[in-house]
Amino acid sequence: MTNLVPIRDLVDKVSTWNPAQSNSISTFKYIDLGTLDQSSKEITGAFDVLTKDAPSRARQLVKSGDILVSTVRPNLNGVAVVPEELDGATASTGFCVLRPTSAIDGSYLFHWVRSPEFVTDMTRKATGQSYPAVSDKIIKESRIPLPKLSDQQRISETLGEVAMLRAKRREAITLLGEFTQSIFHDMFGDLAANAKGWDDSLSLGDVADVNSGITKGRKVSGTLRPIPYMAVLNVQDKNLDLTTVKEIEATEDEIQRYRLLKDDLLLTEGGDPDKLGRGTLWQNELPEAIHQNHIFRVRLHPSSKVEPNFLNWLIASERGRRYFLRSAKQTTGIASINATQLRQFPLVIPPLALQNEFAVRLGKIKTHESTQRAHLAELDALFASLQQRAFRGGLWDDRGN
């Protein structure tokens, strides 16, 4: 077994400054917690700030190659490497900045702070219920397996190659989504303004039943049995995430009342304002399932002249976004809608043949997307396996240490 070394012994000190006390008024690049993309593990939104307007957390002077680790909500693993174009930028004190010394390969350290072992350890040590966080000290106390430098570099290269393949798969999935958005706009135009003058006399409640789901913790009597239910974390934008599916004890009457049927549209009732209208169609992904009360189930009437896929995209369109932002209740950055507001959603109904054509084209793209997602899942599993082996000594020969 290789040595376990605290991170603090492998990193240099980082300089700080107070922009607000600068003698001149100028701008600087600022990296705050919101500029990190937790999926890609990259800094995507650094922005210019005037020194006189500097946030109180703008203190840490970073260099290219520094590793930023968010101290807030460590379970989300907000980490990134400072790129060359942000050399000399200022980072929030909400980050622990790790500046690797010559004793450790920077990429190897970056892979460690992305590893399940590190994330689990930091999550366990976080304090605070509504705003869990760890200190810089706790992060730097993390003990990293330290093989010889050449092995660190070999591990980094191996993990880096798989990470690059994963990134390409994610990019392909994103491009397919953008392609579908382009098709939708080409076929239906600006639905926010109903530029083509289609029927806009009906609301969602005129063509569909809108219902909330089962409530956790409710008082119930009778014979119960466990059944999977869809929660907010499962319902993504035009996609279901079934990585974690929870179960709830329910009666047969409840199961019949809340049972999901093919082409039911599932919509979240709230969240970030820019995610209002987020939803996807149920396609019998599980033999049976119901939905939680924070999820709306929209079930089109058989006589409606609305195709389910078109409805999904209509509600998520600019028309939907404007309606929900105008109608939603908003508090401290969280927005929510109720069933009445959803039923009042103003529809635009193009010819059914055009909606059906869109559904066919969408289906072909989804077939390609499913293939990409399957390949991505395989790469994710490979990456996780390699990570585990790497930090348990399975990818190097300890005898040389």
mmCIF file of C-alpha atoms in Angstrom:
data_model
loop_
_atom_site.group_PDB
_atom_site.id
_atom_site.type_symbol
_atom_site.label_atom_id
_atom_site.label_comp_id
_atom_site.label_asym_id
_atom_site.label_seq_id
_atom_site.Cartn_x
_atom_site.Cartn_y
_atom_site.Cartn_z
ATOM 1 C CA MET A 1 0.000 0.000 0.000
ATOM 2 C CA THR A 2 1.354 3.408 -0.975
ATOM 3 C CA ASN A 3 1.746 6.310 1.440
ATOM 4 C CA LEU A 4 -1.225 8.491 2.362
ATOM 5 C CA VAL A 5 -0.149 12.125 2.491
ATOM 6 C CA PRO A 6 -2.231 15.132 3.652
ATOM 7 C CA ILE A 7 -2.941 17.556 0.823
ATOM 8 C CA ARG A 8 -1.558 20.415 2.943
ATOM 9 C CA ASP A 9 1.945 18.906 2.558
ATOM 10 C CA LEU A 10 1.634 19.005 -1.244
ATOM 11 C CA VAL A 11 0.373 22.547 -1.935
ATOM 12 C CA ASP A 12 1.753 26.075 -1.734
ATOM 13 C CA LYS A 13 0.247 29.096 -0.036
ATOM 14 C CA VAL A 14 -1.964 31.404 -2.121
ATOM 15 C CA SER A 15 -1.687 35.196 -2.045
ATOM 16 C CA THR A 16 -4.677 37.376 -1.205
ATOM 17 C CA TRP A 17 -5.664 41.003 -1.746
ATOM 18 C CA ASN A 18 -8.565 43.353 -1.133
ATOM 19 C CA PRO A 19 -9.667 44.906 -4.465
ATOM 20 C CA ALA A 20 -11.841 47.453 -2.673
ATOM 21 C CA GLN A 21 -8.727 48.969 -1.114
ATOM 22 C CA SER A 22 -6.961 49.364 -4.448
ATOM 23 C CA ASN A 23 -5.640 52.870 -5.111
ATOM 24 C CA SER A 24 -6.970 52.844 -8.654
ATOM 25 C CA ILE A 25 -10.344 52.011 -10.113
ATOM 26 C CA SER A 26 -9.927 49.153 -12.543
ATOM 27 C CA THR A 27 -11.487 45.810 -13.349
ATOM 28 C CA PHE A 28 -10.435 42.288 -12.488
ATOM 29 C CA LYS A 29 -11.621 38.813 -13.461
ATOM 30 C CA TYR A 30 -13.703 37.264 -10.695
ATOM 31 C CA ILE A 31 -14.429 33.574 -10.175
ATOM 32 C CA ASP A 32 -17.297 32.953 -7.782
ATOM 33 C CA LEU A 33 -19.116 29.754 -6.875
ATOM 34 C CA GLY A 34 -21.697 30.263 -9.598
ATOM 35 C CA THR A 35 -19.092 30.274 -12.383
ATOM 36 C CA LEU A 36 -18.312 26.570 -12.025
ATOM 37 C CA ASP A 37 -20.047 24.016 -14.216
ATOM 38 C CA GLN A 38 -20.474 21.041 -11.888
ATOM 39 C CA SER A 39 -20.999 18.661 -14.791
ATOM 40 C CA SER A 40 -17.966 19.525 -16.904
ATOM 41 C CA LYS A 41 -15.829 20.561 -13.880
ATOM 42 C CA GLU A 42 -14.830 23.758 -15.659
ATOM 43 C CA ILE A 43 -14.961 27.492 -15.000
ATOM 44 C CA THR A 44 -17.519 28.771 -17.497
ATOM 45 C CA GLY A 45 -18.617 32.178 -16.302
ATOM 46 C CA ALA A 46 -15.791 34.265 -14.837
ATOM 47 C CA PHE A 47 -16.679 37.941 -15.182
ATOM 48 C CA ASP A 48 -15.212 41.432 -14.896
ATOM 49 C CA VAL A 49 -15.758 43.410 -11.696
ATOM 50 C CA LEU A 50 -14.771 46.967 -10.855
ATOM 51 C CA THR A 51 -12.424 47.143 -7.884
ATOM 52 C CA LYS A 52 -14.752 49.592 -6.136
ATOM 53 C CA ASP A 53 -17.622 47.110 -6.505
ATOM 54 C CA ALA A 54 -15.665 44.049 -5.411
ATOM 55 C CA PRO A 55 -17.631 41.491 -3.380
ATOM 56 C CA SER A 56 -16.341 40.935 0.143
ATOM 57 C CA ARG A 57 -15.388 37.360 -0.809
ATOM 58 C CA ALA A 58 -13.183 38.440 -3.741
ATOM 59 C CA ARG A 59 -9.794 37.874 -2.133
ATOM 60 C CA GLN A 60 -7.739 34.982 -3.510
ATOM 61 C CA LEU A 61 -5.245 35.555 -6.346
ATOM 62 C CA VAL A 62 -5.096 32.412 -8.469
ATOM 63 C CA LYS A 63 -2.698 31.111 -11.114
ATOM 64 C CA SER A 64 -3.238 28.793 -14.059
ATOM 65 C CA GLY A 65 -3.068 25.206 -12.852
ATOM 66 C CA ASP A 66 -4.537 26.004 -9.431
ATOM 67 C CA ILE A 67 -7.332 23.653 -8.382
ATOM 68 C CA LEU A 68 -10.479 25.237 -6.979
ATOM 69 C CA VAL A 69 -12.584 23.179 -4.568
ATOM 70 C CA SER A 70 -15.909 24.623 -3.451
ATOM 71 C CA THR A 71 -16.232 24.492 0.326
ATOM 72 C CA VAL A 72 -20.016 24.754 0.071
ATOM 73 C CA ARG A 73 -22.235 21.709 -0.491
ATOM 74 C CA PRO A 74 -19.313 19.326 -1.019
ATOM 75 C CA ASN A 75 -21.706 16.599 -2.165
ATOM 76 C CA LEU A 76 -22.089 18.551 -5.434
ATOM 77 C CA ASN A 77 -18.307 18.427 -5.987
ATOM 78 C CA GLY A 78 -17.790 21.908 -7.397
ATOM 79 C CA VAL A 79 -14.182 21.645 -8.577
ATOM 80 C CA ALA A 80 -12.212 23.024 -11.514
ATOM 81 C CA VAL A 81 -8.687 23.825 -12.719
ATOM 82 C CA VAL A 82 -7.841 27.469 -13.399
ATOM 83 C CA PRO A 83 -7.097 27.760 -17.157
ATOM 84 C CA GLU A 84 -4.311 29.890 -18.635
ATOM 85 C CA GLU A 85 -6.697 32.665 -19.669
ATOM 86 C CA LEU A 86 -7.673 33.189 -16.010
ATOM 87 C CA ASP A 87 -4.114 33.360 -14.701
ATOM 88 C CA GLY A 88 -4.067 36.236 -12.204
ATOM 89 C CA ALA A 89 -7.850 36.219 -11.657
ATOM 90 C CA THR A 90 -9.422 36.598 -8.229
ATOM 91 C CA ALA A 91 -11.347 33.708 -6.698
ATOM 92 C CA SER A 92 -13.980 33.747 -3.993
ATOM 93 C CA THR A 93 -13.061 32.689 -0.480
ATOM 94 C CA GLY A 94 -15.812 30.124 -0.980
ATOM 95 C CA PHE A 95 -13.123 28.074 -2.699
ATOM 96 C CA CYS A 96 -10.210 26.242 -1.187
ATOM 97 C CA VAL A 97 -7.398 26.930 -3.652
ATOM 98 C CA LEU A 98 -4.927 24.078 -4.065
ATOM 99 C CA ARG A 99 -1.638 25.052 -5.728
ATOM 100 C CA PRO A 100 0.343 21.830 -6.363
ATOM 101 C CA THR A 101 4.027 21.736 -5.501
ATOM 102 C CA SER A 102 6.584 19.739 -7.470
ATOM 103 C CA ALA A 103 5.863 16.778 -5.178
ATOM 104 C CA ILE A 104 2.564 16.002 -6.879
ATOM 105 C CA ASP A 105 1.223 15.990 -10.414
ATOM 106 C CA GLY A 106 -1.503 18.640 -10.664
ATOM 107 C CA SER A 107 -3.778 16.491 -12.815
ATOM 108 C CA TYR A 108 -3.436 13.626 -10.363
ATOM 109 C CA LEU A 109 -4.497 15.932 -7.505
ATOM 110 C CA PHE A 110 -7.423 17.171 -9.570
ATOM 111 C CA HIS A 111 -8.592 13.609 -10.160
ATOM 112 C CA TRP A 112 -8.366 12.967 -6.427
ATOM 113 C CA VAL A 113 -10.666 15.864 -5.497
ATOM 114 C CA ARG A 114 -13.158 14.496 -8.054
ATOM 115 C CA SER A 115 -13.014 10.962 -6.677
ATOM 116 C CA PRO A 116 -15.930 9.334 -4.808
ATOM 117 C CA GLU A 117 -13.633 8.755 -1.816
ATOM 118 C CA PHE A 118 -12.884 12.469 -1.485
ATOM 119 C CA VAL A 119 -16.478 13.580 -2.081
ATOM 120 C CA THR A 120 -17.854 11.085 0.453
ATOM 121 C CA ASP A 121 -15.304 12.147 3.058
ATOM 122 C CA MET A 122 -16.013 15.862 2.591
ATOM 123 C CA THR A 123 -19.779 15.318 2.634
ATOM 124 C CA ARG A 124 -19.497 13.380 5.896
ATOM 125 C CA LYS A 125 -17.414 16.139 7.491
ATOM 126 C CA ALA A 126 -19.605 19.053 6.330
ATOM 127 C CA THR A 127 -21.475 21.057 8.945
ATOM 128 C CA GLY A 128 -24.683 23.063 8.643
ATOM 129 C CA GLN A 129 -28.114 21.788 7.685
ATOM 130 C CA SER A 130 -29.356 24.256 5.061
ATOM 131 C CA TYR A 131 -25.906 25.334 3.869
ATOM 132 C CA PRO A 132 -23.497 22.432 4.494
ATOM 133 C CA ALA A 133 -19.846 23.395 4.140
ATOM 134 C CA VAL A 134 -16.318 22.331 4.976
ATOM 135 C CA SER A 135 -13.321 24.478 5.840
ATOM 136 C CA ASP A 136 -10.076 24.850 3.912
ATOM 137 C CA LYS A 137 -8.423 23.019 6.804
ATOM 138 C CA ILE A 138 -10.653 19.981 6.415
ATOM 139 C CA ILE A 139 -10.011 19.827 2.667
ATOM 140 C CA LYS A 140 -6.264 20.065 3.146
ATOM 141 C CA GLU A 141 -6.375 17.349 5.785
ATOM 142 C CA SER A 142 -7.632 14.921 3.156
ATOM 143 C CA ARG A 143 -5.020 12.201 2.810
ATOM 144 C CA ILE A 144 -4.219 11.310 -0.784
ATOM 145 C CA PRO A 145 -2.491 8.105 -1.926
ATOM 146 C CA LEU A 146 0.883 9.206 -3.272
ATOM 147 C CA PRO A 147 2.745 6.848 -5.607
ATOM 148 C CA LYS A 148 5.906 7.991 -7.338
ATOM 149 C CA LEU A 149 5.560 10.937 -9.715
ATOM 150 C CA SER A 150 5.840 8.872 -12.897
ATOM 151 C CA ASP A 151 2.945 6.688 -11.729
ATOM 152 C CA GLN A 152 0.898 9.768 -10.843
ATOM 153 C CA GLN A 153 1.385 11.039 -14.377
ATOM 154 C CA ARG A 154 0.479 7.690 -15.898
ATOM 155 C CA ILE A 155 -2.699 7.531 -13.820
ATOM 156 C CA SER A 156 -3.580 11.092 -14.820
ATOM 157 C CA GLU A 157 -3.119 10.286 -18.499
ATOM 158 C CA THR A 158 -5.288 7.173 -18.245
ATOM 159 C CA LEU A 159 -8.091 8.940 -16.385
ATOM 160 C CA GLY A 160 -7.724 11.983 -18.629
ATOM 161 C CA GLU A 161 -8.222 9.959 -21.798
ATOM 162 C CA VAL A 162 -11.454 8.431 -20.513
ATOM 163 C CA ALA A 163 -12.605 11.805 -19.183
ATOM 164 C CA MET A 164 -12.050 13.294 -22.647
ATOM 165 C CA LEU A 165 -14.155 10.551 -24.251
ATOM 166 C CA ARG A 166 -16.927 11.205 -21.706
ATOM 167 C CA ALA A 167 -16.809 14.914 -22.512
ATOM 168 C CA LYS A 168 -17.153 14.187 -26.233
ATOM 169 C CA ARG A 169 -20.192 11.985 -25.616
ATOM 170 C CA ARG A 170 -21.804 14.702 -23.499
ATOM 171 C CA GLU A 171 -21.044 17.235 -26.228
ATOM 172 C CA ALA A 172 -22.675 14.986 -28.828
ATOM 173 C CA ILE A 173 -25.812 14.717 -26.666
ATOM 174 C CA THR A 174 -25.880 18.502 -26.264
ATOM 175 C CA LEU A 175 -25.551 19.003 -30.022
ATOM 176 C CA LEU A 176 -28.441 16.630 -30.660
ATOM 177 C CA GLY A 177 -30.555 18.697 -28.284
ATOM 178 C CA GLU A 178 -29.575 21.900 -30.071
ATOM 179 C CA PHE A 179 -30.386 20.281 -33.409
ATOM 180 C CA THR A 180 -33.861 19.356 -32.153
ATOM 181 C CA GLN A 181 -34.367 22.914 -30.901
ATOM 182 C CA SER A 182 -33.462 24.189 -34.371
ATOM 183 C CA ILE A 183 -35.958 21.804 -35.991
ATOM 184 C CA PHE A 184 -38.682 22.896 -33.563
ATOM 185 C CA HIS A 185 -38.081 26.568 -34.355
ATOM 186 C CA ASP A 186 -37.931 25.955 -38.104
ATOM 187 C CA MET A 187 -41.221 24.057 -38.076
ATOM 188 C CA PHE A 188 -43.215 26.236 -35.678
ATOM 189 C CA GLY A 189 -41.539 29.641 -35.713
ATOM 190 C CA ASP A 190 -41.797 32.081 -32.827
ATOM 191 C CA LEU A 191 -44.516 30.536 -30.672
ATOM 192 C CA ALA A 192 -44.059 33.227 -28.044
ATOM 193 C CA ALA A 193 -45.648 35.642 -30.505
ATOM 194 C CA ASN A 194 -47.626 32.972 -32.420
ATOM 195 C CA ALA A 195 -46.055 34.359 -35.577
ATOM 196 C CA LYS A 196 -47.980 31.963 -37.832
ATOM 197 C CA GLY A 197 -51.395 32.785 -36.414
ATOM 198 C CA TRP A 198 -52.363 29.289 -35.293
ATOM 199 C CA ASP A 199 -55.252 28.568 -32.907
ATOM 200 C CA ASP A 200 -54.438 30.120 -29.530
ATOM 201 C CA SER A 201 -57.927 30.150 -28.021
ATOM 202 C CA LEU A 202 -57.408 27.193 -25.657
ATOM 203 C CA SER A 203 -55.597 26.707 -22.378
ATOM 204 C CA LEU A 204 -53.901 23.539 -21.163
ATOM 205 C CA GLY A 205 -56.824 22.740 -18.861
ATOM 206 C CA ASP A 206 -59.144 22.631 -21.898
ATOM 207 C CA VAL A 207 -57.270 19.719 -23.473
ATOM 208 C CA ALA A 208 -55.699 17.868 -20.543
ATOM 209 C CA ASP A 209 -56.131 16.772 -16.944
ATOM 210 C CA VAL A 210 -53.556 18.335 -14.624
ATOM 211 C CA ASN A 211 -52.994 16.590 -11.301
ATOM 212 C CA SER A 212 -50.524 16.691 -8.446
ATOM 213 C CA GLY A 213 -49.109 13.468 -7.001
ATOM 214 C CA ILE A 214 -48.882 11.516 -3.785
ATOM 215 C CA THR A 215 -47.778 13.276 -0.591
ATOM 216 C CA LYS A 216 -45.032 11.799 1.565
ATOM 217 C CA GLY A 217 -45.803 11.594 5.277
ATOM 218 C CA ARG A 218 -49.575 11.633 4.753
ATOM 219 C CA LYS A 219 -51.856 9.733 7.137
ATOM 220 C CA VAL A 220 -53.170 6.616 5.459
ATOM 221 C CA SER A 221 -54.908 3.411 6.481
ATOM 222 C CA GLY A 222 -55.432 0.107 4.724
ATOM 223 C CA THR A 223 -53.164 -2.373 3.014
ATOM 224 C CA LEU A 224 -50.007 -0.796 1.641
ATOM 225 C CA ARG A 225 -47.392 -1.955 -0.812
ATOM 226 C CA PRO A 226 -44.171 -0.339 -2.056
ATOM 227 C CA ILE A 227 -44.176 1.299 -5.480
ATOM 228 C CA PRO A 228 -41.588 3.438 -7.309
ATOM 229 C CA TYR A 229 -42.402 7.129 -7.540
ATOM 230 C CA MET A 230 -41.039 9.963 -9.653
ATOM 231 C CA ALA A 231 -39.575 12.858 -7.655
ATOM 232 C CA VAL A 232 -38.130 16.204 -8.722
ATOM 233 C CA LEU A 233 -34.634 14.761 -9.132
ATOM 234 C CA ASN A 234 -35.970 12.246 -11.669
ATOM 235 C CA VAL A 235 -37.699 14.777 -13.925
ATOM 236 C CA GLN A 236 -35.145 16.602 -16.058
ATOM 237 C CA ASP A 237 -35.562 18.774 -19.151
ATOM 238 C CA LYS A 238 -37.017 16.359 -21.753
ATOM 239 C CA ASN A 239 -35.241 13.489 -20.058
ATOM 240 C CA LEU A 240 -35.789 11.126 -17.135
ATOM 241 C CA ASP A 241 -32.953 10.457 -14.715
ATOM 242 C CA LEU A 242 -33.611 7.026 -13.222
ATOM 243 C CA THR A 243 -30.240 6.722 -11.514
ATOM 244 C CA THR A 244 -32.012 6.897 -8.148
ATOM 245 C CA VAL A 245 -35.638 5.803 -7.964
ATOM 246 C CA LYS A 246 -37.266 5.873 -4.540
ATOM 247 C CA GLU A 247 -40.272 3.883 -3.372
ATOM 248 C CA ILE A 248 -43.261 4.814 -1.241
ATOM 249 C CA GLU A 249 -45.846 2.711 0.566
ATOM 250 C CA ALA A 250 -49.273 3.287 -0.998
ATOM 251 C CA THR A 251 -52.720 1.730 -1.088
ATOM 252 C CA GLU A 252 -54.127 0.186 -4.256
ATOM 253 C CA ASP A 253 -56.568 3.107 -4.565
ATOM 254 C CA GLU A 254 -53.666 5.577 -4.420
ATOM 255 C CA ILE A 255 -51.685 3.580 -6.931
ATOM 256 C CA GLN A 256 -54.571 3.615 -9.369
ATOM 257 C CA ARG A 257 -55.124 7.358 -8.817
ATOM 258 C CA TYR A 258 -51.485 8.331 -9.368
ATOM 259 C CA ARG A 259 -50.348 5.618 -11.799
ATOM 260 C CA LEU A 260 -48.375 6.958 -14.756
ATOM 261 C CA LEU A 261 -49.448 6.065 -18.281
ATOM 262 C CA LYS A 262 -47.521 6.321 -21.537
ATOM 263 C CA ASP A 263 -47.239 9.907 -22.844
ATOM 264 C CA ASP A 264 -48.095 11.502 -19.498
ATOM 265 C CA LEU A 265 -46.178 14.777 -19.302
ATOM 266 C CA LEU A 266 -44.363 15.195 -15.972
ATOM 267 C CA LEU A 267 -43.577 18.768 -14.904
ATOM 268 C CA THR A 268 -41.830 20.048 -11.790
ATOM 269 C CA GLU A 269 -43.744 22.564 -9.713
ATOM 270 C CA GLY A 270 -40.741 24.687 -8.790
ATOM 271 C CA GLY A 271 -37.022 25.297 -8.580
ATOM 272 C CA ASP A 272 -34.676 27.823 -10.154
ATOM 273 C CA PRO A 273 -36.647 30.402 -12.166
ATOM 274 C CA ASP A 274 -34.863 29.453 -15.388
ATOM 275 C CA LYS A 275 -35.984 25.835 -14.942
ATOM 276 C CA LEU A 276 -39.719 26.483 -14.727
ATOM 277 C CA GLY A 277 -41.564 24.341 -17.242
ATOM 278 C CA ARG A 278 -38.937 21.625 -16.978
ATOM 279 C CA GLY A 279 -40.481 18.305 -17.803
ATOM 280 C CA THR A 280 -40.497 15.154 -19.849
ATOM 281 C CA LEU A 281 -42.811 12.463 -21.184
ATOM 282 C CA TRP A 282 -43.314 9.164 -19.397
ATOM 283 C CA GLN A 283 -42.686 6.273 -21.791
ATOM 284 C CA ASN A 284 -43.302 3.308 -19.475
ATOM 285 C CA GLU A 285 -39.654 3.251 -18.423
ATOM 286 C CA LEU A 286 -40.713 1.147 -15.400
ATOM 287 C CA PRO A 287 -43.443 -1.531 -15.231
ATOM 288 C CA GLU A 288 -45.402 0.721 -12.880
ATOM 289 C CA ALA A 289 -44.777 4.005 -11.097
ATOM 290 C CA ILE A 290 -46.589 6.946 -9.548
ATOM 291 C CA HIS A 291 -45.529 10.561 -8.990
ATOM 292 C CA GLN A 292 -44.792 12.755 -5.991
ATOM 293 C CA ASN A 293 -46.879 15.813 -5.101
ATOM 294 C CA HIS A 294 -44.104 18.158 -6.290
ATOM 295 C CA ILE A 295 -44.590 16.756 -9.793
ATOM 296 C CA PHE A 296 -47.576 17.598 -11.977
ATOM 297 C CA ARG A 297 -48.971 14.940 -14.276
ATOM 298 C CA VAL A 298 -50.473 16.319 -17.486
ATOM 299 C CA ARG A 299 -52.621 13.770 -19.327
ATOM 300 C CA LEU A 300 -54.038 14.861 -22.683
ATOM 301 C CA HIS A 301 -57.691 14.128 -23.471
ATOM 302 C CA PRO A 302 -58.096 11.539 -26.278
ATOM 303 C CA SER A 303 -60.046 14.108 -28.288
ATOM 304 C CA SER A 304 -57.393 16.819 -28.028
ATOM 305 C CA LYS A 305 -55.586 17.846 -31.172
ATOM 306 C CA VAL A 306 -52.288 18.153 -29.342
ATOM 307 C CA GLU A 307 -49.406 15.711 -29.802
ATOM 308 C CA PRO A 308 -47.571 14.915 -26.491
ATOM 309 C CA ASN A 309 -44.041 15.580 -27.775
ATOM 310 C CA PHE A 310 -45.096 18.919 -29.221
ATOM 311 C CA LEU A 311 -46.730 19.836 -25.901
ATOM 312 C CA ASN A 312 -43.531 19.020 -24.014
ATOM 313 C CA TRP A 313 -41.511 21.316 -26.267
ATOM 314 C CA LEU A 314 -44.181 24.037 -26.305
ATOM 315 C CA ILE A 315 -44.256 24.270 -22.508
ATOM 316 C CA ALA A 316 -40.449 24.377 -22.397
ATOM 317 C CA SER A 317 -40.273 26.997 -25.165
ATOM 318 C CA GLU A 318 -39.806 30.740 -24.866
ATOM 319 C CA ARG A 319 -43.598 31.061 -24.752
ATOM 320 C CA GLY A 320 -43.681 28.787 -21.722
ATOM 321 C CA ARG A 321 -40.749 30.459 -20.035
ATOM 322 C CA ARG A 322 -42.362 33.889 -20.298
ATOM 323 C CA TYR A 323 -45.687 32.626 -18.990
ATOM 324 C CA PHE A 324 -44.206 30.857 -15.982
ATOM 325 C CA LEU A 325 -41.901 33.724 -15.029
ATOM 326 C CA ARG A 326 -44.882 36.071 -15.189
ATOM 327 C CA SER A 327 -47.207 33.779 -13.223
ATOM 328 C CA ALA A 328 -44.947 31.975 -10.737
ATOM 329 C CA LYS A 329 -44.551 32.774 -7.084
ATOM 330 C CA GLN A 330 -40.914 33.678 -6.438
ATOM 331 C CA THR A 331 -39.070 33.781 -3.110
ATOM 332 C CA THR A 332 -35.285 33.947 -2.514
ATOM 333 C CA GLY A 333 -34.391 32.701 -5.969
ATOM 334 C CA ILE A 334 -36.928 29.853 -5.968
ATOM 335 C CA ALA A 335 -39.986 29.965 -8.210
ATOM 336 C CA SER A 336 -43.076 27.752 -8.093
ATOM 337 C CA ILE A 337 -46.317 27.278 -9.969
ATOM 338 C CA ASN A 338 -49.584 25.706 -8.895
ATOM 339 C CA ALA A 339 -52.064 23.486 -10.725
ATOM 340 C CA THR A 340 -54.398 26.392 -11.503
ATOM 341 C CA GLN A 341 -51.624 28.367 -13.186
ATOM 342 C CA LEU A 342 -50.578 25.312 -15.158
ATOM 343 C CA ARG A 343 -54.137 24.689 -16.348
ATOM 344 C CA GLN A 344 -54.273 28.295 -17.544
ATOM 345 C CA PHE A 345 -51.171 27.869 -19.706
ATOM 346 C CA PRO A 346 -52.037 29.477 -23.091
ATOM 347 C CA LEU A 347 -51.662 26.992 -25.917
ATOM 348 C CA VAL A 348 -50.778 27.481 -29.537
ATOM 349 C CA ILE A 349 -52.040 24.576 -31.631
ATOM 350 C CA PRO A 350 -50.499 24.066 -35.089
ATOM 351 C CA PRO A 351 -52.032 21.540 -37.523
ATOM 352 C CA LEU A 352 -51.890 18.047 -36.032
ATOM 353 C CA ALA A 353 -50.092 16.683 -39.103
ATOM 354 C CA LEU A 354 -47.239 19.140 -38.477
ATOM 355 C CA GLN A 355 -47.065 18.164 -34.803
ATOM 356 C CA ASN A 356 -46.925 14.486 -35.799
ATOM 357 C CA GLU A 357 -44.132 15.184 -38.290
ATOM 358 C CA PHE A 358 -42.153 16.842 -35.504
ATOM 359 C CA ALA A 359 -42.710 13.791 -33.277
ATOM 360 C CA VAL A 360 -41.369 11.478 -36.001
ATOM 361 C CA ARG A 361 -38.264 13.588 -36.522
ATOM 362 C CA LEU A 362 -37.785 13.861 -32.778
ATOM 363 C CA GLY A 363 -38.040 10.085 -32.452
ATOM 364 C CA LYS A 364 -35.192 9.563 -34.902
ATOM 365 C CA ILE A 365 -32.990 12.007 -33.010
ATOM 366 C CA LYS A 366 -33.871 10.335 -29.703
ATOM 367 C CA THR A 367 -32.715 7.012 -31.119
ATOM 368 C CA HIS A 368 -29.289 8.547 -31.782
ATOM 369 C CA GLU A 369 -29.360 10.205 -28.360
ATOM 370 C CA SER A 370 -30.144 6.881 -26.643
ATOM 371 C CA THR A 371 -27.119 5.338 -28.336
ATOM 372 C CA GLN A 372 -24.916 8.199 -27.156
ATOM 373 C CA ARG A 373 -26.288 7.950 -23.606
ATOM 374 C CA ALA A 374 -25.643 4.198 -23.547
ATOM 375 C CA HIS A 375 -22.041 4.774 -24.629
ATOM 376 C CA LEU A 376 -21.707 7.517 -22.026
ATOM 377 C CA ALA A 377 -22.990 5.169 -19.311
ATOM 378 C CA GLU A 378 -20.352 2.615 -20.307
ATOM 379 C CA LEU A 379 -17.636 5.268 -20.149
ATOM 380 C CA ASP A 380 -18.928 6.495 -16.777
ATOM 381 C CA ALA A 381 -18.702 2.969 -15.406
ATOM 382 C CA LEU A 382 -15.192 2.556 -16.824
ATOM 383 C CA PHE A 383 -14.078 5.897 -15.376
ATOM 384 C CA ALA A 384 -15.477 5.006 -11.931
ATOM 385 C CA SER A 385 -13.689 1.650 -12.018
ATOM 386 C CA LEU A 386 -10.404 3.254 -13.038
ATOM 387 C CA GLN A 387 -10.748 5.915 -10.331
ATOM 388 C CA GLN A 388 -11.261 3.278 -7.686
ATOM 389 C CA ARG A 389 -8.305 1.224 -8.870
ATOM 390 C CA ALA A 390 -6.098 4.296 -9.237
ATOM 391 C CA PHE A 391 -6.479 5.477 -5.652
ATOM 392 C CA ARG A 392 -6.279 1.997 -4.181
ATOM 393 C CA GLY A 393 -3.013 1.150 -5.876
ATOM 394 C CA GLY A 394 -4.440 -0.920 -8.701
ATOM 395 C CA LEU A 395 -2.940 1.151 -11.527
ATOM 396 C CA TRP A 396 0.668 1.251 -10.382
ATOM 397 C CA ASP A 397 3.380 -1.018 -9.050
ATOM 398 C CA ASP A 398 4.071 -0.116 -5.403
ATOM 399 C CA ARG A 399 7.357 -1.956 -5.356
ATOM 400 C CA GLY A 400 9.040 0.963 -7.089
ATOM 401 C CA ASN A 401 8.108 3.419 -4.306
#
